[in-house]
């Protein structure tokens, strides 16, 4: 077992998709923040985000399911490259780091840390009892921009709520896409998901609807927060990337499942980084 294997297990590199939207949330609310100790608070926010994501992506809850699914049977916990003991240690350490970072940010953040952690960890179990598990993931992701606002301003402004809705809908929509890879397995194994419940056509409709909501909510966040033209440009880039993703993954409404992983990296990574760059540029030019 190596540190690299642990990083692969929790897909640490996928933090590339989470951190840019946290940066965008900072750009949206930072003008209402107390400037005292701001660099330290920003560092603690980054630690909290990475730690929370690492805890949530731990595969312990899904180990048995992963072993039965041909697509996931080579994952590190299944093959033994990462031992259950190491996975539990990483889960405990990352959860403790998240709670500690939240407590250092403010008493309110500290009080909310355990409930937030329960939502994040609960996603792994949601697929056992509801096809709306993707929406659960969306709620978990929506908490990040809202948490940033609380950490920096001590309150939850409406623009941060709108951005949280946008981020949550964006991630939930892609999670529906991602679950299409396992439609047949999920139905046979009794795993609940939108594709297993509604089929390919229904899942594609859900993904389209969620991504339309994502673009509308992100645009509304910028308008409500007075973010300006740079935010609008970033929203347009995000909308273009999501449209291109749909056309690539399901051209003419016909699913191409072999394209899903490529879409995840090529479209979503670019969209999140480009959007955050526009948001930060707007803050710098304000």
PDB file of N, CA, C and O in Angstrom, residues 16-17 21 170 174 177 211 237-250 259-275:
ATOM      1  N   UNK A  16      -9.795  19.069  -8.034  1.00  0.00           N
ATOM      2  CA  UNK A  16      -9.711  20.098  -9.071  1.00  0.00           C
ATOM      3  C   UNK A  16     -11.087  20.629  -9.432  1.00  0.00           C
ATOM      4  O   UNK A  16     -11.239  21.773  -9.825  1.00  0.00           O
ATOM      5  N   UNK A  17     -12.134  19.779  -9.284  1.00  0.00           N
ATOM      6  CA  UNK A  17     -13.478  20.216  -9.632  1.00  0.00           C
ATOM      7  C   UNK A  17     -14.162  20.934  -8.468  1.00  0.00           C
ATOM      8  O   UNK A  17     -15.051  21.752  -8.692  1.00  0.00           O
ATOM      9  N   UNK A  21     -14.974  25.984  -7.498  1.00  0.00           N
ATOM     10  CA  UNK A  21     -16.257  26.557  -7.098  1.00  0.00           C
ATOM     11  C   UNK A  21     -16.198  27.143  -5.695  1.00  0.00           C
ATOM     12  O   UNK A  21     -16.933  28.084  -5.378  1.00  0.00           O
ATOM     13  N   UNK A 170     -25.298  21.100 -10.757  1.00  0.00           N
ATOM     14  CA  UNK A 170     -24.261  20.723 -11.726  1.00  0.00           C
ATOM     15  C   UNK A 170     -23.707  19.340 -11.390  1.00  0.00           C
ATOM     16  O   UNK A 170     -23.618  18.462 -12.253  1.00  0.00           O
ATOM     17  N   UNK A 174     -24.240  15.579 -13.370  1.00  0.00           N
ATOM     18  CA  UNK A 174     -23.187  14.711 -13.878  1.00  0.00           C
ATOM     19  C   UNK A 174     -23.216  13.360 -13.191  1.00  0.00           C
ATOM     20  O   UNK A 174     -22.911  12.336 -13.811  1.00  0.00           O
ATOM     21  N   UNK A 177     -25.340  11.171 -15.139  1.00  0.00           N
ATOM     22  CA  UNK A 177     -24.571  10.670 -16.277  1.00  0.00           C
ATOM     23  C   UNK A 177     -23.679   9.496 -15.855  1.00  0.00           C
ATOM     24  O   UNK A 177     -23.645   8.452 -16.502  1.00  0.00           O
ATOM     25  N   UNK A 211     -28.829  20.413 -15.227  1.00  0.00           N
ATOM     26  CA  UNK A 211     -27.813  21.319 -15.745  1.00  0.00           C
ATOM     27  C   UNK A 211     -28.404  22.651 -16.190  1.00  0.00           C
ATOM     28  O   UNK A 211     -27.747  23.694 -16.088  1.00  0.00           O
ATOM     29  N   UNK A 237     -19.431  30.431 -20.208  1.00  0.00           N
ATOM     30  CA  UNK A 237     -18.477  29.338 -20.455  1.00  0.00           C
ATOM     31  C   UNK A 237     -18.995  28.043 -19.846  1.00  0.00           C
ATOM     32  O   UNK A 237     -18.947  26.971 -20.473  1.00  0.00           O
ATOM     33  N   UNK A 238     -19.496  28.123 -18.617  1.00  0.00           N
ATOM     34  CA  UNK A 238     -20.051  26.945 -17.956  1.00  0.00           C
ATOM     35  C   UNK A 238     -21.205  26.368 -18.766  1.00  0.00           C
ATOM     36  O   UNK A 238     -21.276  25.145 -18.987  1.00  0.00           O
ATOM     37  N   UNK A 239     -22.103  27.230 -19.220  1.00  0.00           N
ATOM     38  CA  UNK A 239     -23.246  26.767 -20.011  1.00  0.00           C
ATOM     39  C   UNK A 239     -22.784  26.101 -21.298  1.00  0.00           C
ATOM     40  O   UNK A 239     -23.305  25.042 -21.690  1.00  0.00           O
ATOM     41  N   UNK A 240     -21.790  26.699 -21.954  1.00  0.00           N
ATOM     42  CA  UNK A 240     -21.280  26.118 -23.190  1.00  0.00           C
ATOM     43  C   UNK A 240     -20.642  24.754 -22.966  1.00  0.00           C
ATOM     44  O   UNK A 240     -20.837  23.826 -23.767  1.00  0.00           O
ATOM     45  N   UNK A 241     -19.909  24.622 -21.872  1.00  0.00           N
ATOM     46  CA  UNK A 241     -19.267  23.337 -21.564  1.00  0.00           C
ATOM     47  C   UNK A 241     -20.300  22.262 -21.254  1.00  0.00           C
ATOM     48  O   UNK A 241     -20.157  21.102 -21.687  1.00  0.00           O
ATOM     49  N   UNK A 242     -21.338  22.621 -20.515  1.00  0.00           N
ATOM     50  CA  UNK A 242     -22.369  21.636 -20.192  1.00  0.00           C
ATOM     51  C   UNK A 242     -23.127  21.211 -21.446  1.00  0.00           C
ATOM     52  O   UNK A 242     -23.441  20.021 -21.625  1.00  0.00           O
ATOM     53  N   UNK A 243     -23.420  22.163 -22.325  1.00  0.00           N
ATOM     54  CA  UNK A 243     -24.074  21.814 -23.587  1.00  0.00           C
ATOM     55  C   UNK A 243     -23.192  20.887 -24.415  1.00  0.00           C
ATOM     56  O   UNK A 243     -23.660  19.867 -24.943  1.00  0.00           O
ATOM     57  N   UNK A 244     -21.905  21.228 -24.517  1.00  0.00           N
ATOM     58  CA  UNK A 244     -20.981  20.389 -25.273  1.00  0.00           C
ATOM     59  C   UNK A 244     -20.882  18.996 -24.652  1.00  0.00           C
ATOM     60  O   UNK A 244     -20.786  17.986 -25.369  1.00  0.00           O
ATOM     61  N   UNK A 245     -20.920  18.930 -23.333  1.00  0.00           N
ATOM     62  CA  UNK A 245     -20.855  17.638 -22.642  1.00  0.00           C
ATOM     63  C   UNK A 245     -22.046  16.764 -23.005  1.00  0.00           C
ATOM     64  O   UNK A 245     -21.895  15.559 -23.294  1.00  0.00           O
ATOM     65  N   UNK A 246     -23.242  17.352 -23.018  1.00  0.00           N
ATOM     66  CA  UNK A 246     -24.434  16.592 -23.376  1.00  0.00           C
ATOM     67  C   UNK A 246     -24.372  16.116 -24.823  1.00  0.00           C
ATOM     68  O   UNK A 246     -24.739  14.975 -25.128  1.00  0.00           O
ATOM     69  N   UNK A 247     -23.925  16.980 -25.704  1.00  0.00           N
ATOM     70  CA  UNK A 247     -23.827  16.604 -27.115  1.00  0.00           C
ATOM     71  C   UNK A 247     -22.778  15.519 -27.329  1.00  0.00           C
ATOM     72  O   UNK A 247     -22.908  14.681 -28.228  1.00  0.00           O
ATOM     73  N   UNK A 248     -21.741  15.524 -26.509  1.00  0.00           N
ATOM     74  CA  UNK A 248     -20.664  14.535 -26.635  1.00  0.00           C
ATOM     75  C   UNK A 248     -21.082  13.179 -26.061  1.00  0.00           C
ATOM     76  O   UNK A 248     -20.862  12.135 -26.676  1.00  0.00           O
ATOM     77  N   UNK A 249     -21.694  13.208 -24.873  1.00  0.00           N
ATOM     78  CA  UNK A 249     -22.053  11.963 -24.193  1.00  0.00           C
ATOM     79  C   UNK A 249     -23.288  11.316 -24.841  1.00  0.00           C
ATOM     80  O   UNK A 249     -23.373  10.083 -24.922  1.00  0.00           O
ATOM     81  N   UNK A 250     -24.225  12.130 -25.302  1.00  0.00           N
ATOM     82  CA  UNK A 250     -25.460  11.589 -25.875  1.00  0.00           C
ATOM     83  C   UNK A 250     -25.808  12.326 -27.164  1.00  0.00           C
ATOM     84  O   UNK A 250     -26.802  13.058 -27.229  1.00  0.00           O
ATOM     85  N   UNK A 259     -17.897   7.391 -23.448  1.00  0.00           N
ATOM     86  CA  UNK A 259     -17.434   8.780 -23.450  1.00  0.00           C
ATOM     87  C   UNK A 259     -17.595   9.469 -22.101  1.00  0.00           C
ATOM     88  O   UNK A 259     -17.165  10.617 -21.934  1.00  0.00           O
ATOM     89  N   UNK A 260     -18.228   8.820 -21.139  1.00  0.00           N
ATOM     90  CA  UNK A 260     -18.574   9.487 -19.884  1.00  0.00           C
ATOM     91  C   UNK A 260     -17.332   9.916 -19.107  1.00  0.00           C
ATOM     92  O   UNK A 260     -17.248  11.050 -18.620  1.00  0.00           O
ATOM     93  N   UNK A 261     -16.355   9.034 -18.965  1.00  0.00           N
ATOM     94  CA  UNK A 261     -15.147   9.394 -18.219  1.00  0.00           C
ATOM     95  C   UNK A 261     -14.387  10.531 -18.887  1.00  0.00           C
ATOM     96  O   UNK A 261     -13.867  11.431 -18.217  1.00  0.00           O
ATOM     97  N   UNK A 262     -14.317  10.500 -20.213  1.00  0.00           N
ATOM     98  CA  UNK A 262     -13.647  11.586 -20.944  1.00  0.00           C
ATOM     99  C   UNK A 262     -14.365  12.904 -20.694  1.00  0.00           C
ATOM    100  O   UNK A 262     -13.749  13.948 -20.464  1.00  0.00           O
ATOM    101  N   UNK A 263     -15.692  12.849 -20.712  1.00  0.00           N
ATOM    102  CA  UNK A 263     -16.468  14.066 -20.472  1.00  0.00           C
ATOM    103  C   UNK A 263     -16.199  14.621 -19.087  1.00  0.00           C
ATOM    104  O   UNK A 263     -16.105  15.843 -18.892  1.00  0.00           O
ATOM    105  N   UNK A 264     -16.079  13.730 -18.104  1.00  0.00           N
ATOM    106  CA  UNK A 264     -15.846  14.172 -16.727  1.00  0.00           C
ATOM    107  C   UNK A 264     -14.593  15.027 -16.643  1.00  0.00           C
ATOM    108  O   UNK A 264     -14.605  16.118 -16.060  1.00  0.00           O
ATOM    109  N   UNK A 265     -13.505  14.554 -17.220  1.00  0.00           N
ATOM    110  CA  UNK A 265     -12.239  15.276 -17.112  1.00  0.00           C
ATOM    111  C   UNK A 265     -12.178  16.452 -18.088  1.00  0.00           C
ATOM    112  O   UNK A 265     -11.851  17.576 -17.701  1.00  0.00           O
ATOM    113  N   UNK A 266     -12.509  16.228 -19.330  1.00  0.00           N
ATOM    114  CA  UNK A 266     -12.291  17.259 -20.347  1.00  0.00           C
ATOM    115  C   UNK A 266     -13.258  18.423 -20.241  1.00  0.00           C
ATOM    116  O   UNK A 266     -12.872  19.576 -20.420  1.00  0.00           O
ATOM    117  N   UNK A 267     -14.515  18.133 -19.965  1.00  0.00           N
ATOM    118  CA  UNK A 267     -15.523  19.195 -19.948  1.00  0.00           C
ATOM    119  C   UNK A 267     -15.698  19.806 -18.554  1.00  0.00           C
ATOM    120  O   UNK A 267     -15.674  21.024 -18.391  1.00  0.00           O
ATOM    121  N   UNK A 268     -15.880  18.948 -17.548  1.00  0.00           N
ATOM    122  CA  UNK A 268     -16.161  19.481 -16.215  1.00  0.00           C
ATOM    123  C   UNK A 268     -14.960  20.154 -15.575  1.00  0.00           C
ATOM    124  O   UNK A 268     -15.102  21.179 -14.908  1.00  0.00           O
ATOM    125  N   UNK A 269     -13.770  19.601 -15.778  1.00  0.00           N
ATOM    126  CA  UNK A 269     -12.582  20.245 -15.215  1.00  0.00           C
ATOM    127  C   UNK A 269     -12.370  21.610 -15.838  1.00  0.00           C
ATOM    128  O   UNK A 269     -12.119  22.604 -15.141  1.00  0.00           O
ATOM    129  N   UNK A 270     -12.483  21.688 -17.157  1.00  0.00           N
ATOM    130  CA  UNK A 270     -12.306  22.981 -17.818  1.00  0.00           C
ATOM    131  C   UNK A 270     -13.380  23.969 -17.381  1.00  0.00           C
ATOM    132  O   UNK A 270     -13.089  25.141 -17.111  1.00  0.00           O
ATOM    133  N   UNK A 271     -14.624  23.494 -17.294  1.00  0.00           N
ATOM    134  CA  UNK A 271     -15.721  24.383 -16.920  1.00  0.00           C
ATOM    135  C   UNK A 271     -15.504  24.977 -15.536  1.00  0.00           C
ATOM    136  O   UNK A 271     -15.671  26.187 -15.330  1.00  0.00           O
ATOM    137  N   UNK A 272     -15.133  24.145 -14.565  1.00  0.00           N
ATOM    138  CA  UNK A 272     -14.988  24.643 -13.201  1.00  0.00           C
ATOM    139  C   UNK A 272     -13.810  25.596 -13.067  1.00  0.00           C
ATOM    140  O   UNK A 272     -13.916  26.658 -12.428  1.00  0.00           O
ATOM    141  N   UNK A 273     -12.686  25.263 -13.706  1.00  0.00           N
ATOM    142  CA  UNK A 273     -11.503  26.130 -13.616  1.00  0.00           C
ATOM    143  C   UNK A 273     -11.743  27.447 -14.347  1.00  0.00           C
ATOM    144  O   UNK A 273     -11.409  28.534 -13.836  1.00  0.00           O
ATOM    145  N   UNK A 274     -12.329  27.377 -15.537  1.00  0.00           N
ATOM    146  CA  UNK A 274     -12.576  28.596 -16.307  1.00  0.00           C
ATOM    147  C   UNK A 274     -13.571  29.504 -15.585  1.00  0.00           C
ATOM    148  O   UNK A 274     -13.399  30.739 -15.550  1.00  0.00           O
ATOM    149  N   UNK A 275     -14.608  28.906 -15.007  1.00  0.00           N
ATOM    150  CA  UNK A 275     -15.590  29.711 -14.289  1.00  0.00           C
ATOM    151  C   UNK A 275     -14.953  30.411 -13.093  1.00  0.00           C
ATOM    152  O   UNK A 275     -15.162  31.610 -12.866  1.00  0.00           O
TER     153      UNK A 275
END
